[in-house]
Short mmCIF file of C-alpha atoms and ligand atoms in Angstrom, two decimals:
data_model
loop_
_atom_site.label_atom_id
_atom_site.label_comp_id
_atom_site.label_asym_id
_atom_site.label_seq_id
_atom_site.Cartn_x
_atom_site.Cartn_y
_atom_site.Cartn_z
CA MET X 1 -65.69 40.67 158.54
CA LYS X 2 -62.35 40.99 161.02
CA PRO X 3 -60.73 38.55 159.51
CA ALA X 4 -57.64 40.81 160.41
CA ARG X 5 -58.60 41.24 164.09
CA ASN X 6 -59.10 37.79 164.38
CA ARG X 7 -55.53 36.75 163.45
CA VAL X 8 -54.02 39.71 165.53
CA ARG X 9 -56.11 37.73 168.47
CA LEU X 10 -55.32 34.42 167.95
CA ALA X 11 -51.77 35.28 167.38
CA CYS X 12 -51.82 37.16 170.89
CA ILE X 13 -53.31 34.28 172.46
CA LEU X 14 -50.43 31.71 171.18
CA MET X 15 -47.82 33.91 172.38
CA LEU X 16 -49.07 34.13 175.57
CA ILE X 17 -49.78 30.42 175.99
CA CYS X 18 -45.64 30.67 174.33
CA ILE X 19 -44.63 32.94 177.24
CA SER X 20 -46.73 30.64 180.22
CA ALA X 21 -44.61 27.38 178.72
CA ILE X 22 -40.92 28.95 179.00
CA VAL X 23 -42.16 30.76 182.45
CA ALA X 24 -43.32 27.36 183.85
CA ASN X 25 -41.24 25.78 182.22
CA ALA X 26 -38.12 27.49 184.01
CA TYR X 27 -39.60 27.24 186.80
CA ALA X 28 -40.34 23.61 186.92
CA GLU X 29 -36.10 23.46 186.25
CA GLU X 30 -35.43 25.56 189.07
CA GLN X 31 -37.67 23.23 190.62
CA THR X 32 -36.21 20.83 189.99
CA GLU X 33 -32.04 21.59 189.45
CA GLN X 34 -30.58 19.97 192.04
CA VAL X 35 -28.82 22.80 194.89
CA ILE X 36 -26.09 21.66 196.98
CA LYS X 37 -24.88 23.99 199.64
CA VAL X 38 -21.24 24.65 199.82
CA THR X 39 -19.60 26.87 202.88
CA ALA X 40 -16.61 28.81 202.02
CA LYS X 41 -14.53 29.73 205.37
CA LYS X 42 -10.97 30.22 205.76
CA PHE X 43 -8.84 27.75 204.23
CA GLU X 44 -11.52 25.18 203.15
CA TYR X 45 -14.82 24.73 201.72
CA SER X 46 -17.63 21.88 202.72
CA PRO X 47 -18.04 20.19 201.80
CA ASN X 48 -15.05 19.79 199.72
CA GLU X 49 -16.08 16.65 197.74
CA ILE X 50 -18.81 17.15 195.54
CA ARG X 51 -20.51 14.75 193.54
CA ILE X 52 -22.69 15.45 190.39
CA LYS X 53 -24.21 13.08 188.01
CA LYS X 54 -22.68 13.74 184.51
CA GLY X 55 -25.34 15.70 181.89
CA ILE X 56 -27.18 16.64 184.72
CA PRO X 57 -27.36 20.43 186.09
CA VAL X 58 -26.59 21.27 189.76
CA VAL X 59 -26.39 25.06 191.10
CA LEU X 60 -23.84 25.52 193.57
CA GLU X 61 -24.65 27.63 196.43
CA PHE X 62 -22.13 29.28 198.18
CA THR X 63 -21.85 31.59 201.71
CA SER X 64 -19.15 32.43 203.31
CA LEU X 65 -18.52 32.43 207.06
CA ASP X 66 -15.52 34.97 207.22
CA ARG X 67 -14.04 37.04 204.23
CA ILE X 68 -14.37 37.46 200.40
CA HIS X 69 -13.14 33.57 198.64
CA GLY X 70 -13.07 32.48 195.30
CA PHE X 71 -14.02 29.94 193.06
CA THR X 72 -13.31 28.95 190.23
CA ILE X 73 -12.37 24.88 187.95
CA PRO X 74 -9.79 25.76 185.76
CA ASP X 75 -10.66 22.60 184.09
CA LEU X 76 -13.93 23.56 183.41
CA ASP X 77 -13.89 26.86 180.82
CA GLY X 78 -11.70 28.46 183.91
CA MET X 79 -15.45 29.06 185.13
CA ARG X 80 -15.45 31.40 188.47
CA ALA X 81 -17.07 33.32 191.14
CA THR X 82 -16.51 35.26 194.22
CA ILE X 83 -17.78 35.25 197.00
CA GLU X 84 -18.45 37.04 199.32
CA PRO X 85 -19.68 37.35 203.00
CA GLY X 86 -23.40 38.28 203.85
CA LYS X 87 -24.01 36.96 200.17
CA VAL X 88 -25.70 33.85 198.51
CA THR X 89 -23.58 33.09 195.01
CA ARG X 90 -25.19 30.73 192.74
CA VAL X 91 -23.36 28.95 190.60
CA ARG X 92 -25.08 26.69 187.88
CA LEU X 93 -22.96 23.25 186.75
CA VAL X 94 -23.59 21.21 183.86
CA VAL X 95 -20.69 19.20 183.05
CA PRO X 96 -20.66 16.90 180.44
CA LYS X 97 -18.28 14.63 180.60
CA ALA X 98 -17.02 12.17 183.84
CA GLY X 99 -14.77 13.16 185.58
CA THR X 100 -12.62 13.84 188.56
CA TYR X 101 -12.71 18.47 188.48
CA ASP X 102 -10.52 19.99 191.33
CA PHE X 103 -11.63 24.11 192.59
CA HIS X 104 -9.66 25.87 194.58
CA CYS X 105 -9.77 29.37 196.35
CA ASP X 106 -8.34 32.45 193.61
CA ILE X 107 -8.44 35.09 195.73
CA PHE X 108 -5.59 35.56 198.03
CA CYS X 109 -7.09 34.93 201.38
CA GLY X 110 -4.77 34.34 203.80
CA ASP X 111 -1.59 31.63 205.47
CA GLY X 112 -3.29 28.55 204.26
CA HIS X 113 -4.75 29.80 201.42
CA GLU X 114 -2.74 27.86 198.82
CA GLY X 115 -4.77 24.61 200.72
CA MET X 116 -8.06 25.85 200.18
CA ALA X 117 -9.52 23.45 197.34
CA GLY X 118 -11.66 20.19 196.55
CA LYS X 119 -13.00 18.54 194.07
CA ILE X 120 -16.39 17.65 191.92
CA ILE X 121 -16.40 14.15 190.66
CA VAL X 122 -18.79 13.60 187.96
CA GLU X 123 -20.19 10.21 187.58
CA MET N 1 26.30 19.86 185.87
CA ARG N 2 26.82 22.07 183.36
CA ILE N 3 24.92 22.15 179.89
CA ASN N 4 27.49 22.98 177.18
CA ARG N 5 25.94 26.22 175.40
CA ARG N 6 25.76 25.38 171.84
CA ASP N 7 24.40 21.91 172.76
CA PHE N 8 21.36 23.89 175.54
CA LEU N 9 20.35 26.45 172.76
CA LYS N 10 19.86 23.03 170.28
CA LEU N 11 18.01 21.42 173.05
CA ALA N 12 15.66 24.47 173.98
CA GLY N 13 15.71 26.08 170.62
CA ILE N 14 16.56 29.30 172.61
CA GLY N 15 18.42 32.21 170.93
CA GLY N 16 18.49 34.50 173.56
CA ALA N 17 19.16 32.73 176.85
CA VAL N 18 22.13 30.80 178.48
CA PHE N 19 21.12 28.98 180.87
CA VAL N 20 24.43 27.63 182.76
CA LEU N 21 22.68 25.18 185.58
CA GLY N 22 24.25 23.93 188.48
CA PRO N 23 26.39 25.18 191.26
CA HIS N 24 30.33 27.09 190.22
CA ASN N 25 32.34 29.79 191.08
CA LEU N 26 30.54 32.76 190.04
CA ALA N 27 34.14 35.34 190.64
CA GLY N 28 34.57 32.93 187.74
CA ALA N 29 31.90 32.96 185.84
CA ALA N 30 31.33 36.88 186.73
CA THR N 31 34.62 37.43 185.20
CA LYS N 32 35.16 35.53 182.62
CA GLY N 33 34.35 37.19 179.09
CA LYS N 34 33.43 40.41 180.54
CA SER N 35 33.00 43.37 177.79
CA GLN N 36 31.67 47.00 178.68
CA GLY N 37 27.79 46.24 179.51
CA ASP N 38 28.38 43.46 180.57
CA PHE N 39 27.62 42.49 184.66
CA PHE N 40 25.34 40.48 186.66
CA PHE N 41 23.15 40.38 189.21
CA LEU N 42 21.02 38.43 191.98
CA GLN N 43 17.95 37.24 191.84
CA LEU N 44 16.97 36.50 195.60
CA SER N 45 13.54 35.02 196.19
CA ASP N 46 10.56 33.85 197.98
CA THR N 47 11.95 34.18 201.27
CA HIS N 48 8.70 34.21 203.34
CA TRP N 49 10.41 35.92 206.15
CA GLY N 50 7.48 34.94 209.45
CA PHE N 51 6.92 31.37 208.36
CA ASN N 52 7.10 28.74 210.56
CA ASP N 53 6.95 24.85 210.90
CA PRO N 54 9.87 23.06 211.50
CA LYS N 55 8.75 20.36 209.60
CA ILE N 56 9.73 22.10 206.48
CA ASN N 57 12.52 24.51 207.65
CA PRO N 58 13.86 23.90 211.00
CA PHE N 59 16.14 26.99 210.06
CA ALA N 60 13.62 29.44 209.45
CA THR N 61 14.86 31.98 211.11
CA THR N 62 18.44 31.99 210.12
CA THR N 63 17.95 30.48 206.41
CA LEU N 64 18.13 34.11 204.84
CA LYS N 65 21.18 35.07 207.24
CA THR N 66 22.90 31.78 205.65
CA ALA N 67 22.54 32.66 202.68
CA ILE N 68 23.45 36.17 203.03
CA ALA N 69 26.16 35.14 204.29
CA ALA N 70 27.41 33.51 201.76
CA VAL N 71 26.48 36.07 199.22
CA ASN N 72 28.51 38.74 201.15
CA SER N 73 31.15 35.91 200.39
CA LEU N 74 31.17 36.34 197.08
CA GLU N 75 34.99 37.28 195.62
CA THR N 76 33.39 39.47 193.31
CA GLN N 77 29.69 41.04 193.97
CA PRO N 78 26.89 41.44 192.23
CA ASP N 79 26.40 45.30 191.07
CA PHE N 80 22.77 44.65 192.40
CA ILE N 81 20.31 42.23 194.06
CA ILE N 82 17.12 41.58 193.64
CA PHE N 83 13.92 39.77 195.89
CA THR N 84 11.39 38.78 193.76
CA GLY N 85 8.35 38.74 195.75
CA ASP N 86 7.41 37.21 199.07
CA LEU N 87 9.64 39.10 201.59
CA THR N 88 7.69 37.87 204.11
CA HIS N 89 4.69 34.75 205.26
CA THR N 90 2.00 36.68 204.75
CA THR N 91 -0.43 36.72 208.45
CA ASP N 92 -4.29 38.87 208.76
CA ASP N 93 -2.48 41.02 211.77
CA ALA N 94 -1.79 43.98 210.47
CA LYS N 95 0.61 45.20 213.39
CA GLU N 96 2.23 41.49 212.90
CA ARG N 97 2.85 42.12 208.96
CA ARG N 98 4.83 45.25 209.28
CA LYS N 99 7.09 43.61 211.71
CA ARG N 100 8.18 41.32 209.80
CA MET N 101 8.63 43.88 206.75
CA GLY N 102 10.62 45.49 209.20
CA GLU N 103 12.66 42.17 210.40
CA VAL N 104 13.14 40.96 206.46
CA ARG N 105 14.16 44.83 205.43
CA ASP N 106 17.09 45.06 208.36
CA ILE N 107 18.48 41.41 207.68
CA ILE N 108 18.35 42.40 203.68
CA ASN N 109 20.39 45.65 204.58
CA GLU N 110 23.64 42.88 205.99
CA LEU N 111 24.31 42.76 202.52
CA LYS N 112 27.19 44.22 201.48
CA VAL N 113 26.04 45.22 198.05
CA LYS N 114 23.91 48.41 198.59
CA ASN N 115 21.59 48.68 195.47
CA ILE N 116 18.88 46.47 196.33
CA LYS N 117 15.88 46.12 194.46
CA LEU N 118 13.00 44.95 195.93
CA MET N 119 9.59 43.76 195.12
CA ALA N 120 5.64 42.45 197.18
CA GLY N 121 4.35 39.00 196.78
CA GLU N 122 0.96 38.23 197.34
CA HIS N 123 2.43 37.69 200.76
CA ASP N 124 3.25 40.90 201.30
CA ALA N 125 0.40 42.78 199.52
CA GLY N 126 -2.72 40.33 199.06
CA LEU N 127 -4.20 40.83 201.97
CA ASP N 128 -4.37 44.72 201.91
CA ASN N 129 -3.61 45.69 198.52
CA GLY N 130 0.04 46.03 199.01
CA GLU N 131 -0.64 49.01 202.08
CA ALA N 132 2.17 47.23 204.13
CA TYR N 133 4.92 47.09 202.31
CA GLN N 134 4.31 50.53 200.70
CA GLU N 135 4.68 51.98 203.07
CA PHE N 136 7.69 50.15 203.62
CA PHE N 137 9.32 50.10 200.56
CA GLY N 138 7.43 51.91 198.31
CA LYS N 139 6.35 50.87 194.92
CA THR N 140 5.53 47.92 194.01
CA HIS N 141 5.71 48.55 190.21
CA TYR N 142 8.54 50.37 189.36
CA THR N 143 11.31 50.38 186.40
CA PHE N 144 15.15 51.34 186.80
CA ASP N 145 17.90 50.79 184.22
CA HIS N 146 21.20 49.67 184.33
CA LYS N 147 23.99 49.12 181.86
CA GLY N 148 21.61 49.74 179.22
CA VAL N 149 18.89 46.65 179.61
CA HIS N 150 15.84 48.27 181.44
CA PHE N 151 14.13 46.96 183.90
CA ILE N 152 10.22 46.59 184.53
CA VAL N 153 8.85 46.00 187.58
CA VAL N 154 5.49 44.01 187.53
CA ASP N 155 3.20 44.04 190.52
CA ASN N 156 0.04 41.07 190.03
CA VAL N 157 0.08 40.44 193.44
CA SER N 158 -1.37 43.12 194.92
CA ASP N 159 -4.75 42.60 193.37
CA PRO N 160 -5.57 39.26 195.12
CA THR N 161 -6.97 38.01 192.10
CA SER N 162 -4.29 37.81 191.17
CA SER N 163 -3.98 40.44 188.54
CA ILE N 164 -1.99 43.12 186.61
CA GLY N 165 -5.60 45.62 186.55
CA ASP N 166 -6.32 47.82 183.82
CA PRO N 167 -4.16 50.68 185.13
CA GLN N 168 -1.00 49.10 185.22
CA LEU N 169 -1.22 47.65 181.70
CA GLN N 170 -1.61 50.92 180.54
CA TRP N 171 1.85 51.83 182.66
CA LEU N 172 3.34 48.94 180.62
CA SER N 173 1.98 49.90 177.31
CA ASP N 174 3.35 53.60 178.40
CA THR N 175 6.28 53.01 179.13
CA LEU N 176 7.05 50.20 176.44
CA LYS N 177 6.42 52.41 173.79
CA PRO N 178 9.62 54.83 173.95
CA LEU N 179 12.10 51.94 173.46
CA ASP N 180 12.68 50.81 170.36
CA LYS N 181 12.09 47.01 169.44
CA ASP N 182 14.74 45.54 170.33
CA SER N 183 15.84 47.00 173.10
CA ARG N 184 17.48 44.98 175.83
CA ILE N 185 14.02 44.46 178.16
CA VAL N 186 14.12 42.17 182.08
CA VAL N 187 10.57 42.52 183.13
CA LEU N 188 10.68 40.92 186.96
CA THR N 189 7.57 39.61 188.35
CA HIS N 190 6.41 38.00 191.19
CA ARG N 191 4.13 34.99 189.63
CA PRO N 192 4.71 33.80 186.65
CA LEU N 193 2.79 35.76 183.56
CA PHE N 194 1.97 32.69 181.32
CA ASN N 195 -0.15 29.68 182.40
CA LEU N 196 1.64 27.40 183.71
CA TYR N 197 -0.37 25.71 185.82
CA PRO N 198 -3.67 27.58 187.15
CA GLN N 199 -4.90 24.34 189.02
CA TRP N 200 -2.50 25.85 191.39
CA ASP N 201 -3.38 29.64 191.02
CA TRP N 202 0.83 29.26 189.13
CA TRP N 203 -0.49 31.72 186.63
CA THR N 204 -1.54 35.69 186.32
CA ARG N 205 -5.71 36.49 185.24
CA ASP N 206 -4.84 39.32 182.94
CA GLY N 207 -1.01 38.13 182.37
CA ALA N 208 -1.57 37.34 178.25
CA LYS N 209 -1.88 41.19 178.25
CA ALA N 210 1.45 41.89 179.11
CA ILE N 211 2.70 38.82 177.82
CA ASP N 212 0.89 40.26 174.33
CA LEU N 213 2.31 43.98 175.03
CA LEU N 214 6.29 42.74 175.80
CA THR N 215 5.88 40.20 172.68
CA PRO N 216 6.89 42.77 169.64
CA TYR N 217 10.33 43.27 171.51
CA LYS N 218 12.61 41.30 170.51
CA ASN N 219 15.25 41.58 173.56
CA VAL N 220 13.02 40.52 176.45
CA THR N 221 13.26 37.79 179.89
CA VAL N 222 11.51 37.77 182.31
CA PHE N 223 12.45 36.53 186.04
CA TYR N 224 9.69 35.86 188.43
CA GLY N 225 9.89 33.55 191.79
CA HIS N 226 6.67 32.83 193.45
CA ILE N 227 6.90 28.67 193.10
CA HIS N 228 9.77 27.87 194.50
CA GLN N 229 11.65 25.81 191.58
CA GLU N 230 13.66 26.57 189.59
CA HIS N 231 11.50 26.73 185.61
CA HIS N 232 11.77 28.09 182.28
CA HIS N 233 9.77 28.50 179.72
CA MET N 234 8.83 30.24 176.74
CA THR N 235 6.30 32.30 175.25
CA GLY N 236 7.08 33.22 171.85
CA GLN N 237 10.62 34.17 171.59
CA ILE N 238 10.62 35.18 175.82
CA PRO N 239 12.35 33.05 177.79
CA HIS N 240 10.44 32.55 181.39
CA HIS N 241 12.44 31.97 184.25
CA ALA N 242 11.54 30.86 187.59
CA ALA N 243 14.13 30.99 190.69
CA LYS N 244 14.01 28.86 193.56
CA GLY N 245 12.53 30.46 197.03
CA MET N 246 13.96 31.21 200.00
CA MET N 247 12.23 29.35 202.57
CA LEU N 248 10.46 26.04 201.37
CA PRO N 249 10.36 24.08 198.40
CA LEU N 250 7.51 23.26 196.51
CA PRO N 251 6.79 20.99 194.54
CA ALA N 252 6.68 20.92 189.94
CA PRO N 253 3.95 21.93 188.99
CA GLY N 254 1.05 18.80 189.18
CA SER N 255 3.15 16.48 189.86
CA VAL N 256 1.43 16.18 193.25
CA PRO N 257 -2.58 16.78 194.07
CA LYS N 258 -2.10 19.20 196.69
CA ARG N 259 0.41 22.04 196.90
CA VAL N 260 1.52 21.42 200.03
CA PRO N 261 5.37 22.72 200.29
CA ILE N 262 8.31 20.21 200.54
CA ALA N 263 9.36 18.60 203.90
CA TRP N 264 12.99 18.80 205.58
CA ASP N 265 15.29 16.55 204.33
CA PRO N 266 17.94 15.70 207.09
CA ALA N 267 20.10 14.11 205.06
CA GLU N 268 19.75 17.67 202.57
CA PRO N 269 19.87 20.33 204.26
CA TYR N 270 18.35 23.29 202.30
CA LYS N 271 17.12 20.70 199.65
CA GLY N 272 15.09 22.76 197.36
CA LEU N 273 15.87 25.88 198.47
CA GLY N 274 18.45 28.51 196.76
CA TYR N 275 19.08 31.49 194.64
CA ARG N 276 20.66 32.69 191.25
CA SER N 277 22.87 34.50 189.37
CA ILE N 278 22.32 36.35 186.46
CA GLU N 279 24.76 37.22 184.15
CA ALA N 280 24.13 39.83 181.26
CA LYS N 281 26.53 38.87 178.61
CA GLY N 282 27.09 41.03 175.55
CA GLU N 283 24.16 42.37 173.44
CA LYS N 284 21.38 39.77 174.74
CA GLU N 285 22.87 36.77 176.68
CA TYR N 286 21.87 36.12 180.21
CA SER N 287 23.84 32.89 182.00
CA LEU N 288 22.07 31.45 184.65
CA THR N 289 23.98 29.84 187.26
CA GLU N 290 22.34 28.40 190.31
CA PHE N 291 23.26 28.56 194.19
CA PRO N 292 22.65 26.70 196.85
CA ILE N 293 21.58 27.97 200.08
CA LYS N 294 25.28 27.04 201.85
CA LYS N 295 28.08 27.93 200.65
CA GLY N 296 30.25 24.81 199.40
CU1 CU E 1 3.60 34.07 195.73
FE1 FE2 E 2 5.92 32.62 197.66
#
């Protein structure tokens, strides 16, 4: 009689199924999440107007073409990121409410820094 | 335009600070009701030496000199003059940055008053963590005492992320510790310590920590620059007063979609530019007077 061992084996199998389901899920999510590439350089983002759908996650993929820049959306809990040259900076975004959200560079980057801004339009 | 002091206090619900708005006779303001310890100083801000855009300021190379001539002609000279940052307009060229600093230093030297206190703005210090600024003008955070008032200069610009940083916050805490809770304290910063308008970077990322350190003190007033316009705000019992700039006026926070300078109006030259006098009166009052660039 080995009911105990059987139970353990069953638990293990169940756990494995669960884990692979989670991994598969995450993988699927990554596959389907919309990726928007954004470049930053003195003193602009391109694109500087980004349209997304409310409640649908997107990934902003930033690269800098010159120096270190920042990215922040004060109206979304002040969420921010540092964009370093030679690196890809990913920011995952889910905005539950439609509207226009301004973003700007929050790392002083020179004569024109004040105008380095854009908006995310959530529809 | 003069707002009656009592009316103003009622309006603003402010105990400590008195603002007297509009240009008038500084000599008169400075001598009236003078008692022991009373004095006045000037706040000049955001001179942005090196800025060049004739649509915004066609007199960019003479505006500061014009203001200095006006200051020098004041009947009563201030005890000292504080420049609250952005002495120079920023440039990527480190050599040019130093040239601008040398030039603005020479122009400032034309002031009759020799007790001059300087501060950095992000245009001076944000691209090189204050290296060039310190070569020319020394420390970016420091204290000085004047006739019983403790002045504390806080640097929220050398770090390009608009932060004071923990080491300096510790220094601020250590500086405040020995002071009595009712000491008369003036804090001078370039950026607002509070969240005036983070959408335009008009804030200090860790400014709330500084305000927390200051809040136990009953008699603190903050003067700052950066936003190139007059602005008055209270956090708890602490008044925060922004000064006009002396090169390019900026729009009111959030009043327009983009934080771009206001164009020069030939009908009203130097509109939106100016400086202020701050008279320390009695136990804890400050009387603020705003001056245009040009006299008369
Ligand atoms: Cu500034
Ligand atoms: Fe400025």
